[in-house]
Structure formats: C-alpha cells, structure tokens
Amino acid sequence: MAIISDNEEISKNQGSLGKKNPVVKPENIEYDKTFENSIRPKDFDSYIGQTSLKETLKITLEAAKLRDKPLDHMLFYGPPGLGKTTVAGVIAAQMGVEIRITSAPALERPRDIIGILMSLKGGEILFIDEIHRLNKVAEEILYPAMEDFTLDMTTGKSQTAKTLRIPIPKFTLIGATTKAGELSSPLRDRFGIIHRLEFYTVEELSQVVKRTAQILDINITEEGAKAIAKRSRGTPRIANRLVKRVSDFALVKFDGIIDAKVANESLDILKIDEFGLDNTDRALLNLIIEKYDGGPVGIETIAAALSEDVRTIEDVCEPYLLQAGLLQRTPRGRKVSPEGYRHLGIKVPSEQQSLF
Ligand code: ADP
C-alpha cells in the first residue's frame, strides 16, 4: 500500500509524466529516431524467429480481441538484445493500443509509478524494462493494480489516516528482465504469460541481417549475411550493430558490397572471432585459465580483475559463453570448459579433461 500525503500530489505528478515517460504510439514506435528504433520490426511477420512465442501470442491476442478484454500481464525474460522490447511494441501495434515504455530504475519514488498508472487509458500497455530492479514499495503498488485494477492508498497521518481504493483503467503490464530469478514470487505470480526468449539460430540471424541491410540500403550477399550472423552471438541487436560496422568497412576499404570475404575480414579487424567473442569475452576466459587454473572462481573476483561491473559480466558476457559451452557455472564459481580452452588455442590440462 502506498502512502502519499494528499491527492494533490498525484495530479502534480501526472502533469510531469508527459515529459519523463513519453507515450509511444505503435505506428510511430521509432519515435526517437535512433538507429535501433528505426529498424525495429513492428509486426509478427518481420519479427524473426521466436516461433513458439509468436504462436502463443497470436492466439492470446486473437482471444483478447474476441472477448474484448485487455491482454493478460506478460513477463519476457532472457539476455539483452533478444527482442523483449520489440515484441512488446509488436503486441501493442497488433492490438491497436498505445504502449508506454519505462524501466524500473526510473520508478524510484512511489509517485513515479502511481502517476503512470493513473494516466493510463483502458487497454494500454505499460512496459517496464529491468523489472527485477523494482523496489518493494513500487511492487506493492503494482499488486492491486495488476490484480484488481485499483490503487490502494493511504492519505493523511496516523489516527486520521484513510485508505482509498482508486479504480484505474484496465491495462496490460509487460515486464522484461534479464534475471527472472530475481523477481519476487508474488510479482512473478501475477503474470499470466511468462516466456523466455531464446538465442537465435544462424539462419534466423541471417534474415535479421538481410532485413536490416535492406532498410539501410546496404548491398549484401547471402554468404555475407551468413558470415555476420555466425559472429552475432545469437543476438539480433549484435547482428544489427555488426551490419552497420561492416558496411563502413565495405564502403571505405572494399567496393561497397558485403560478401563473405568482406564480412570476415572486417570482423577480424574488429577483433570479433568466429564464435562472436570480443576482447572482453576472451579476456574473461584467459583470466580464469591463467590466474585461477581454469576455475572455479567467483564472479566478483572476475569482475574486479577485468575492471568491469558484475552486472555487465552476468548480463552481457556470460549468457552466451554459457550457451556456447565455453564457460560453466558451478556452485563454487565460474569454470572454463575444455571447449573454452580449445577455443583460445590453449591445451586442456589433463586434470580438467578427466573431470569432464
Ligand atoms: P531487448 O529488449 O530484449 O534488450 P530489443 O527488443 O531492444 O531487445 O531488440 C534489440 C534490437 O534487435 C531491436 O532494435 C530490433 O531491431 C532487433 N530485434 C530484436 N528481435 C528481433 C526479431 N525477432 N527480429 C528482427 N529484429 C529483432
């Protein structure tokens, strides 16, 4: 239950919302014209891969339309860049409703979340990124909002305190997180759909690369797209960034067309290897091998030695290294797998070999 001093506070906050949390119209989702938004798919046909998610969603959306009811609250989780924000935009566009995009760190004070909830219109989607970082108070405001579409608030002080139940329009909350395990169970239990986004296959990423190249008017061959896809760590955001960087090389150093040779040579210069690992990933594996005999070693120690923060290692580097089988997570810390040794061209110690 949120405690606020008076109702005036709420309306004041509503006034400031427009500036802090712009409403994004689905047909205009590239509102800020950044590179990423300009290539974001807006419908299920251009949203590549994630087949089981798309199938589930199409049915859920259709059913909600037939019943004329708002969609269930949804939670999408998985490493960054796999399309959680994008799919929320696609859902809004398909439902013909607006989406308000915010993130948990922007909802620090109770009035931040109250203000947003009170200004939503019926059927709208509220997208909260990094939802695992919501504080306890914000979570407690969300519970009745998600369940009964009400805000439970106490006004006044101690003996004169009054509890108000304020109805709010029926909305759909879409939460996104890289760490589903860090969500409190009462919050997790309030989502009707919980879906993990998967890394993309090379074929799917080739399609992402070709689509982006077409939007950006970049010349690319089938093999060129595949070469970039192979080094994109299963992640569309990375594939898109690489298309752009390789196209700069193609323009300046080659004849402007991205084929396999141009893609591979450019990516070599960018120090992105054939597994898609960059300098930080290789430094991480090297550190564990050279300083800690291949591990296990704690994440804090690794982060400190690499001068990176723990969150970057956990959210950005590790998921792919684990998925690619180069790193292993054990109760005593991280460990480089024999595959990880081989990838770096380092001989697997015989002791390690017998353990695997
Ligand atoms: P997340 O929210 O999971 O961090 P985003 O939704 O912001 O990831 O996606 C990052 C970028 O990758 C977007 O700009 C979008 O263009 C691209 N992208 C993500 N998923 C897909 C997909 N399924 N098909 C095509 N492009 C995608």
Short mmCIF file of C-alpha atoms and ligand atoms in Angstrom, two decimals:
data_model
loop_
_atom_site.label_atom_id
_atom_site.label_comp_id
_atom_site.label_asym_id
_atom_site.label_seq_id
_atom_site.Cartn_x
_atom_site.Cartn_y
_atom_site.Cartn_z
CA MET A 1 0.00 0.00 0.00
CA ALA A 2 1.42 3.39 -0.96
CA ILE A 3 1.41 6.24 1.48
CA ILE A 4 1.04 9.65 -0.04
CA SER A 5 0.30 12.89 1.71
CA ASP A 6 -2.66 14.09 -0.34
CA ASN A 7 -4.39 13.75 -3.66
CA GLU A 8 -2.83 16.92 -4.99
CA GLU A 9 0.48 15.10 -5.12
CA ILE A 10 -0.97 12.64 -7.64
CA SER A 11 -2.23 15.23 -10.06
CA LYS A 12 1.04 17.14 -9.85
CA ASN A 13 2.89 14.05 -10.86
CA GLN A 14 0.57 13.27 -13.68
CA GLY A 15 1.41 16.64 -15.10
CA SER A 16 5.11 15.84 -15.33
CA LEU A 17 4.60 12.41 -16.87
CA GLY A 18 4.41 13.53 -20.44
CA LYS A 19 7.98 14.74 -20.31
CA LYS A 20 9.53 11.87 -18.40
CA ASN A 21 7.69 8.93 -19.92
CA PRO A 22 6.62 9.72 -23.45
CA VAL A 23 3.70 7.73 -24.76
CA VAL A 24 4.82 5.82 -27.81
CA LYS A 25 2.26 5.28 -30.50
CA PRO A 26 2.63 1.85 -32.07
CA GLU A 27 2.55 3.20 -35.58
CA ASN A 28 5.31 5.56 -34.61
CA ILE A 29 7.46 3.35 -32.48
CA GLU A 30 10.69 4.75 -33.87
CA TYR A 31 9.76 7.97 -32.12
CA ASP A 32 13.28 8.91 -31.11
CA LYS A 33 14.79 8.06 -34.48
CA THR A 34 17.74 6.24 -33.02
CA PHE A 35 19.29 3.55 -35.16
CA GLU A 36 17.82 0.75 -33.08
CA ASN A 37 14.29 2.05 -33.18
CA SER A 38 14.43 2.74 -36.88
CA ILE A 39 14.95 -0.94 -37.65
CA ARG A 40 12.66 -2.40 -35.01
CA PRO A 41 10.11 -4.83 -36.52
CA LYS A 42 6.55 -3.67 -36.00
CA ASP A 43 4.58 -6.80 -36.87
CA PHE A 44 4.81 -10.56 -36.39
CA ASP A 45 5.92 -11.14 -39.98
CA SER A 46 9.04 -9.02 -39.65
CA TYR A 47 9.70 -10.22 -36.09
CA ILE A 48 12.02 -13.09 -36.99
CA GLY A 49 12.36 -16.37 -35.04
CA GLN A 50 10.93 -16.97 -31.51
CA THR A 51 8.35 -19.19 -33.20
CA SER A 52 6.74 -20.63 -30.09
CA LEU A 53 6.39 -17.17 -28.55
CA LYS A 54 4.77 -15.82 -31.70
CA GLU A 55 2.35 -18.75 -31.91
CA THR A 56 1.27 -18.32 -28.28
CA LEU A 57 0.91 -14.58 -28.67
CA LYS A 58 -1.12 -14.71 -31.86
CA ILE A 59 -3.72 -16.90 -30.13
CA THR A 60 -3.69 -14.84 -26.94
CA LEU A 61 -4.16 -11.61 -28.88
CA GLU A 62 -6.94 -13.05 -31.01
CA ALA A 63 -8.76 -14.34 -27.91
CA ALA A 64 -8.44 -10.98 -26.14
CA LYS A 65 -9.89 -9.24 -29.21
CA LEU A 66 -12.79 -11.71 -29.46
CA ARG A 67 -13.57 -11.29 -25.76
CA ASP A 68 -12.99 -7.56 -25.95
CA LYS A 69 -10.85 -7.84 -22.82
CA PRO A 70 -7.36 -6.49 -22.09
CA LEU A 71 -4.47 -8.89 -22.51
CA ASP A 72 -3.05 -10.84 -19.59
CA HIS A 73 0.03 -9.35 -17.98
CA MET A 74 3.18 -10.78 -19.56
CA LEU A 75 6.76 -11.29 -18.48
CA PHE A 76 9.54 -11.74 -21.05
CA TYR A 77 12.98 -12.75 -19.90
CA GLY A 78 16.34 -13.52 -21.44
CA PRO A 79 19.66 -11.84 -22.23
CA PRO A 80 19.73 -8.28 -23.59
CA GLY A 81 19.10 -7.67 -27.30
CA LEU A 82 16.90 -10.73 -27.95
CA GLY A 83 13.76 -8.73 -28.73
CA LYS A 84 11.81 -8.24 -25.47
CA THR A 85 11.10 -4.54 -26.06
CA THR A 86 10.46 -5.19 -29.74
CA VAL A 87 7.85 -7.88 -29.12
CA ALA A 88 6.04 -5.58 -26.66
CA GLY A 89 5.83 -2.98 -29.45
CA VAL A 90 4.55 -5.60 -31.89
CA ILE A 91 1.85 -6.63 -29.41
CA ALA A 92 0.74 -3.01 -28.95
CA ALA A 93 0.62 -2.47 -32.72
CA GLN A 94 -1.39 -5.66 -33.26
CA MET A 95 -3.86 -4.67 -30.55
CA GLY A 96 -4.03 -1.11 -31.87
CA VAL A 97 -3.22 0.35 -28.45
CA GLU A 98 -0.55 2.67 -27.16
CA ILE A 99 2.47 1.48 -25.26
CA ARG A 100 4.18 3.40 -22.51
CA ILE A 101 7.79 2.38 -22.10
CA THR A 102 9.66 2.85 -18.87
CA SER A 103 12.20 0.99 -16.76
CA ALA A 104 12.32 0.02 -13.09
CA PRO A 105 15.19 2.36 -12.17
CA ALA A 106 13.03 5.29 -13.38
CA LEU A 107 10.31 4.30 -10.91
CA GLU A 108 12.23 5.05 -7.76
CA ARG A 109 9.60 7.08 -5.90
CA PRO A 110 6.05 5.81 -5.24
CA ARG A 111 4.67 8.80 -7.12
CA ASP A 112 6.51 7.76 -10.28
CA ILE A 113 4.58 4.52 -10.63
CA ILE A 114 1.32 5.97 -9.25
CA GLY A 115 1.50 8.78 -11.77
CA ILE A 116 1.96 6.40 -14.67
CA LEU A 117 -0.80 4.04 -13.54
CA MET A 118 -3.25 6.88 -13.10
CA SER A 119 -2.61 8.31 -16.51
CA LEU A 120 -3.03 5.04 -18.44
CA LYS A 121 -6.05 4.62 -20.67
CA GLY A 122 -8.11 1.42 -20.96
CA GLY A 123 -6.35 -1.38 -22.84
CA GLU A 124 -2.98 0.39 -22.94
CA ILE A 125 0.26 -1.44 -22.39
CA LEU A 126 2.71 -0.46 -19.72
CA PHE A 127 6.18 -1.84 -20.50
CA ILE A 128 8.61 -1.95 -17.57
CA ASP A 129 12.15 -2.91 -18.52
CA GLU A 130 14.55 -4.40 -15.94
CA ILE A 131 11.51 -5.18 -13.82
CA HIS A 132 13.65 -7.21 -11.38
CA ARG A 133 15.01 -3.87 -10.17
CA LEU A 134 11.64 -2.54 -8.93
CA ASN A 135 11.76 -1.57 -5.29
CA LYS A 136 9.45 -3.11 -2.70
CA VAL A 137 7.14 -0.09 -2.47
CA ALA A 138 6.65 0.10 -6.24
CA GLU A 139 5.98 -3.65 -6.31
CA GLU A 140 3.32 -3.34 -3.64
CA ILE A 141 1.61 -0.56 -5.55
CA LEU A 142 1.60 -2.82 -8.60
CA TYR A 143 -0.03 -5.84 -6.94
CA PRO A 144 -3.61 -4.46 -6.62
CA ALA A 145 -3.13 -2.53 -9.86
CA MET A 146 -2.35 -5.76 -11.73
CA GLU A 147 -4.92 -7.87 -9.98
CA ASP A 148 -7.96 -5.63 -9.43
CA PHE A 149 -7.05 -2.53 -11.43
CA THR A 150 -7.06 -0.41 -8.31
CA LEU A 151 -4.61 1.72 -6.40
CA ASP A 152 -4.76 1.25 -2.65
CA MET A 153 -3.59 4.40 -0.95
CA THR A 154 -3.49 5.84 2.50
CA THR A 155 -3.97 9.55 2.89
CA GLY A 156 -3.41 11.65 6.00
CA LYS A 157 -1.36 10.75 9.04
CA SER A 158 -1.66 8.07 11.79
CA GLN A 159 -5.10 8.35 13.53
CA THR A 160 -6.72 10.36 10.77
CA ALA A 161 -5.33 8.11 8.05
CA LYS A 162 -7.85 6.92 5.47
CA THR A 163 -7.47 4.15 2.95
CA LEU A 164 -8.66 4.87 -0.54
CA ARG A 165 -9.23 2.36 -3.30
CA ILE A 166 -8.93 4.23 -6.54
CA PRO A 167 -10.01 2.40 -9.68
CA ILE A 168 -7.67 2.67 -12.64
CA PRO A 169 -8.31 1.67 -16.26
CA LYS A 170 -7.73 -1.96 -17.23
CA PHE A 171 -4.23 -2.10 -18.63
CA THR A 172 -1.67 -4.76 -19.52
CA LEU A 173 1.69 -4.83 -17.86
CA ILE A 174 4.56 -6.25 -19.89
CA GLY A 175 7.68 -6.77 -17.82
CA ALA A 176 11.10 -7.52 -19.25
CA THR A 177 14.08 -8.82 -17.36
CA THR A 178 17.45 -10.38 -17.85
CA LYS A 179 17.08 -12.01 -14.42
CA ALA A 180 13.75 -13.74 -13.92
CA GLY A 181 15.17 -15.42 -10.81
CA GLU A 182 15.50 -12.07 -9.06
CA LEU A 183 11.81 -11.26 -9.33
CA SER A 184 9.89 -11.73 -6.09
CA SER A 185 7.47 -14.62 -6.33
CA PRO A 186 4.35 -12.51 -5.56
CA LEU A 187 5.19 -10.31 -8.55
CA ARG A 188 6.07 -13.25 -10.80
CA ASP A 189 2.81 -15.00 -9.90
CA ARG A 190 0.77 -12.06 -11.16
CA PHE A 191 1.87 -12.53 -14.77
CA GLY A 192 -0.45 -14.67 -16.88
CA ILE A 193 2.20 -15.35 -19.53
CA ILE A 194 5.86 -15.90 -18.70
CA HIS A 195 8.14 -16.55 -21.63
CA ARG A 196 11.87 -16.98 -22.02
CA LEU A 197 13.34 -15.60 -25.24
CA GLU A 198 15.84 -17.91 -26.90
CA PHE A 199 19.10 -17.14 -28.69
CA TYR A 200 18.59 -17.04 -32.48
CA THR A 201 19.95 -19.57 -34.96
CA VAL A 202 22.41 -18.54 -37.69
CA GLU A 203 19.61 -18.84 -40.27
CA GLU A 204 17.34 -16.55 -38.26
CA LEU A 205 20.10 -14.02 -37.74
CA SER A 206 20.91 -14.10 -41.48
CA GLN A 207 17.32 -12.98 -42.05
CA VAL A 208 17.73 -10.22 -39.45
CA VAL A 209 20.94 -9.09 -41.18
CA LYS A 210 19.33 -9.09 -44.64
CA ARG A 211 16.29 -7.20 -43.40
CA THR A 212 18.44 -4.53 -41.74
CA ALA A 213 20.69 -4.25 -44.79
CA GLN A 214 17.63 -3.71 -46.96
CA ILE A 215 16.25 -0.98 -44.68
CA LEU A 216 19.63 0.75 -44.57
CA ASP A 217 20.17 0.30 -48.32
CA ILE A 218 23.30 -1.78 -47.84
CA ASN A 219 24.46 -4.25 -50.51
CA ILE A 220 24.97 -7.70 -49.03
CA THR A 221 25.21 -11.22 -50.45
CA GLU A 222 23.63 -14.34 -48.94
CA GLU A 223 27.07 -15.53 -47.79
CA GLY A 224 27.95 -12.08 -46.42
CA ALA A 225 24.78 -12.11 -44.30
CA LYS A 226 25.58 -15.59 -43.04
CA ALA A 227 29.15 -14.61 -42.11
CA ILE A 228 27.85 -11.73 -39.98
CA ALA A 229 25.10 -13.91 -38.49
CA LYS A 230 27.65 -16.52 -37.39
CA ARG A 231 29.53 -13.98 -35.33
CA SER A 232 26.49 -12.30 -33.76
CA ARG A 233 26.26 -14.40 -30.57
CA GLY A 234 22.69 -15.47 -31.32
CA THR A 235 21.53 -11.88 -30.72
CA PRO A 236 19.70 -9.59 -33.20
CA ARG A 237 20.95 -6.40 -31.52
CA ILE A 238 24.54 -7.52 -32.11
CA ALA A 239 23.77 -8.63 -35.68
CA ASN A 240 22.36 -5.18 -36.43
CA ARG A 241 25.36 -3.39 -34.97
CA LEU A 242 27.74 -5.59 -36.94
CA VAL A 243 25.90 -4.96 -40.22
CA LYS A 244 26.43 -1.26 -39.70
CA ARG A 245 30.09 -1.56 -38.76
CA VAL A 246 30.90 -4.00 -41.56
CA SER A 247 29.13 -1.75 -44.06
CA ASP A 248 31.51 1.08 -43.06
CA PHE A 249 34.46 -1.20 -43.83
CA ALA A 250 32.86 -2.32 -47.08
CA LEU A 251 32.45 1.25 -48.16
CA VAL A 252 35.89 2.52 -47.20
CA LYS A 253 38.16 -0.49 -47.74
CA PHE A 254 36.30 -2.63 -50.28
CA ASP A 255 33.92 -1.99 -53.18
CA GLY A 256 30.84 -1.37 -51.04
CA ILE A 257 29.33 -4.87 -51.32
CA ILE A 258 29.37 -7.13 -48.27
CA ASP A 259 30.24 -10.68 -49.29
CA ALA A 260 31.68 -13.40 -47.05
CA LYS A 261 35.27 -12.23 -47.57
CA VAL A 262 34.50 -8.58 -46.77
CA ALA A 263 32.42 -9.58 -43.73
CA ASN A 264 35.07 -11.95 -42.35
CA GLU A 265 37.97 -9.58 -42.92
CA SER A 266 36.10 -6.65 -41.38
CA LEU A 267 35.08 -8.69 -38.33
CA ASP A 268 38.66 -9.91 -37.91
CA ILE A 269 39.82 -6.29 -37.85
CA LEU A 270 37.11 -5.56 -35.26
CA LYS A 271 38.56 -8.48 -33.23
CA ILE A 272 35.29 -10.39 -33.25
CA ASP A 273 36.19 -14.04 -33.64
CA GLU A 274 34.34 -16.83 -35.40
CA PHE A 275 32.31 -17.57 -32.24
CA GLY A 276 31.37 -13.89 -31.97
CA LEU A 277 33.57 -13.38 -28.92
CA ASP A 278 35.15 -9.97 -28.46
CA ASN A 279 38.17 -8.85 -26.43
CA THR A 280 36.25 -8.81 -23.12
CA ASP A 281 34.98 -12.37 -23.55
CA ARG A 282 38.43 -13.66 -24.41
CA ALA A 283 39.98 -11.69 -21.53
CA LEU A 284 37.45 -13.29 -19.18
CA LEU A 285 38.27 -16.84 -20.32
CA ASN A 286 42.01 -16.10 -20.32
CA LEU A 287 41.86 -14.67 -16.82
CA ILE A 288 40.18 -17.76 -15.39
CA ILE A 289 42.63 -20.06 -17.17
CA GLU A 290 45.82 -18.16 -16.40
CA LYS A 291 45.17 -16.80 -12.91
CA TYR A 292 42.80 -19.40 -11.49
CA ASP A 293 43.82 -22.64 -13.23
CA GLY A 294 40.57 -22.69 -15.21
CA GLY A 295 38.36 -22.02 -12.13
CA PRO A 296 36.09 -22.23 -10.29
CA VAL A 297 36.33 -18.57 -9.38
CA GLY A 298 33.71 -16.13 -8.06
CA ILE A 299 32.03 -13.57 -10.31
CA GLU A 300 33.08 -10.63 -8.09
CA THR A 301 36.74 -11.63 -8.40
CA ILE A 302 36.42 -11.90 -12.19
CA ALA A 303 34.67 -8.53 -12.45
CA ALA A 304 37.26 -6.79 -10.26
CA ALA A 305 40.18 -8.27 -12.21
CA LEU A 306 38.65 -7.17 -15.53
CA SER A 307 37.60 -3.75 -14.16
CA GLU A 308 34.06 -4.48 -15.33
CA ASP A 309 30.95 -4.40 -13.20
CA VAL A 310 29.36 -7.66 -12.10
CA ARG A 311 26.09 -6.85 -13.89
CA THR A 312 27.82 -6.42 -17.27
CA ILE A 313 29.60 -9.74 -16.88
CA GLU A 314 26.45 -11.54 -15.73
CA ASP A 315 24.03 -9.98 -18.22
CA VAL A 316 26.13 -9.37 -21.31
CA CYS A 317 29.15 -11.70 -21.41
CA GLU A 318 28.15 -14.79 -19.52
CA PRO A 319 24.83 -15.90 -21.04
CA TYR A 320 26.40 -16.50 -24.45
CA LEU A 321 29.61 -18.04 -23.10
CA LEU A 322 27.47 -20.46 -21.09
CA GLN A 323 25.18 -21.23 -24.01
CA ALA A 324 28.15 -21.78 -26.33
CA GLY A 325 29.55 -24.23 -23.77
CA LEU A 326 32.79 -22.28 -23.27
CA LEU A 327 32.09 -21.45 -19.64
CA GLN A 328 30.37 -23.36 -16.87
CA ARG A 329 28.61 -22.16 -13.75
CA THR A 330 29.25 -24.27 -10.66
CA PRO A 331 28.20 -23.68 -7.02
CA ARG A 332 31.81 -22.60 -6.32
CA GLY A 333 32.09 -20.15 -9.20
CA ARG A 334 32.78 -19.98 -12.92
CA LYS A 335 34.89 -22.53 -14.73
CA VAL A 336 36.28 -22.66 -18.27
CA SER A 337 35.19 -25.80 -20.13
CA PRO A 338 37.57 -27.88 -22.28
CA GLU A 339 35.80 -26.25 -25.27
CA GLY A 340 36.75 -22.85 -23.86
CA TYR A 341 40.44 -23.89 -23.65
CA ARG A 342 40.33 -25.20 -27.21
CA HIS A 343 38.67 -22.06 -28.49
CA LEU A 344 41.57 -19.98 -27.18
CA GLY A 345 44.09 -22.48 -28.57
CA ILE A 346 45.24 -23.46 -25.06
CA LYS A 347 45.90 -27.10 -24.21
CA VAL A 348 43.28 -28.58 -21.89
CA PRO A 349 45.05 -29.65 -18.66
CA SER A 350 44.84 -33.43 -18.22
CA GLU A 351 43.26 -33.00 -14.79
CA GLN A 352 40.49 -30.87 -16.35
CA GLN A 353 39.96 -33.40 -19.11
CA SER A 354 39.34 -36.24 -16.67
CA LEU A 355 36.84 -34.10 -14.75
CA PHE A 356 34.63 -33.56 -17.78
P1 ADP B 1 15.72 -6.42 -25.60
O1 ADP B 1 14.54 -5.59 -25.20
O2 ADP B 1 15.49 -7.89 -25.41
O3 ADP B 1 17.01 -5.97 -24.97
P2 ADP B 1 15.20 -5.27 -28.19
O4 ADP B 1 13.77 -5.63 -28.34
O5 ADP B 1 15.52 -3.85 -27.83
O6 ADP B 1 15.93 -6.26 -27.18
O7 ADP B 1 15.93 -5.67 -29.58
C1 ADP B 1 17.17 -5.11 -29.96
C2 ADP B 1 17.18 -4.87 -31.45
O8 ADP B 1 17.21 -6.13 -32.11
C3 ADP B 1 15.98 -4.12 -31.98
O9 ADP B 1 16.36 -2.87 -32.45
C4 ADP B 1 15.44 -4.92 -33.13
O10 ADP B 1 15.64 -4.23 -34.34
C5 ADP B 1 16.27 -6.16 -33.17
N1 ADP B 1 15.42 -7.35 -33.00
C6 ADP B 1 15.10 -7.93 -31.82
N2 ADP B 1 14.35 -9.01 -32.02
C7 ADP B 1 14.16 -9.14 -33.34
C8 ADP B 1 13.48 -10.09 -34.16
N3 ADP B 1 12.84 -11.13 -33.63
N4 ADP B 1 13.51 -9.91 -35.50
C9 ADP B 1 14.20 -8.89 -36.04
N5 ADP B 1 14.88 -7.96 -35.32
C10 ADP B 1 14.87 -8.07 -33.98
#
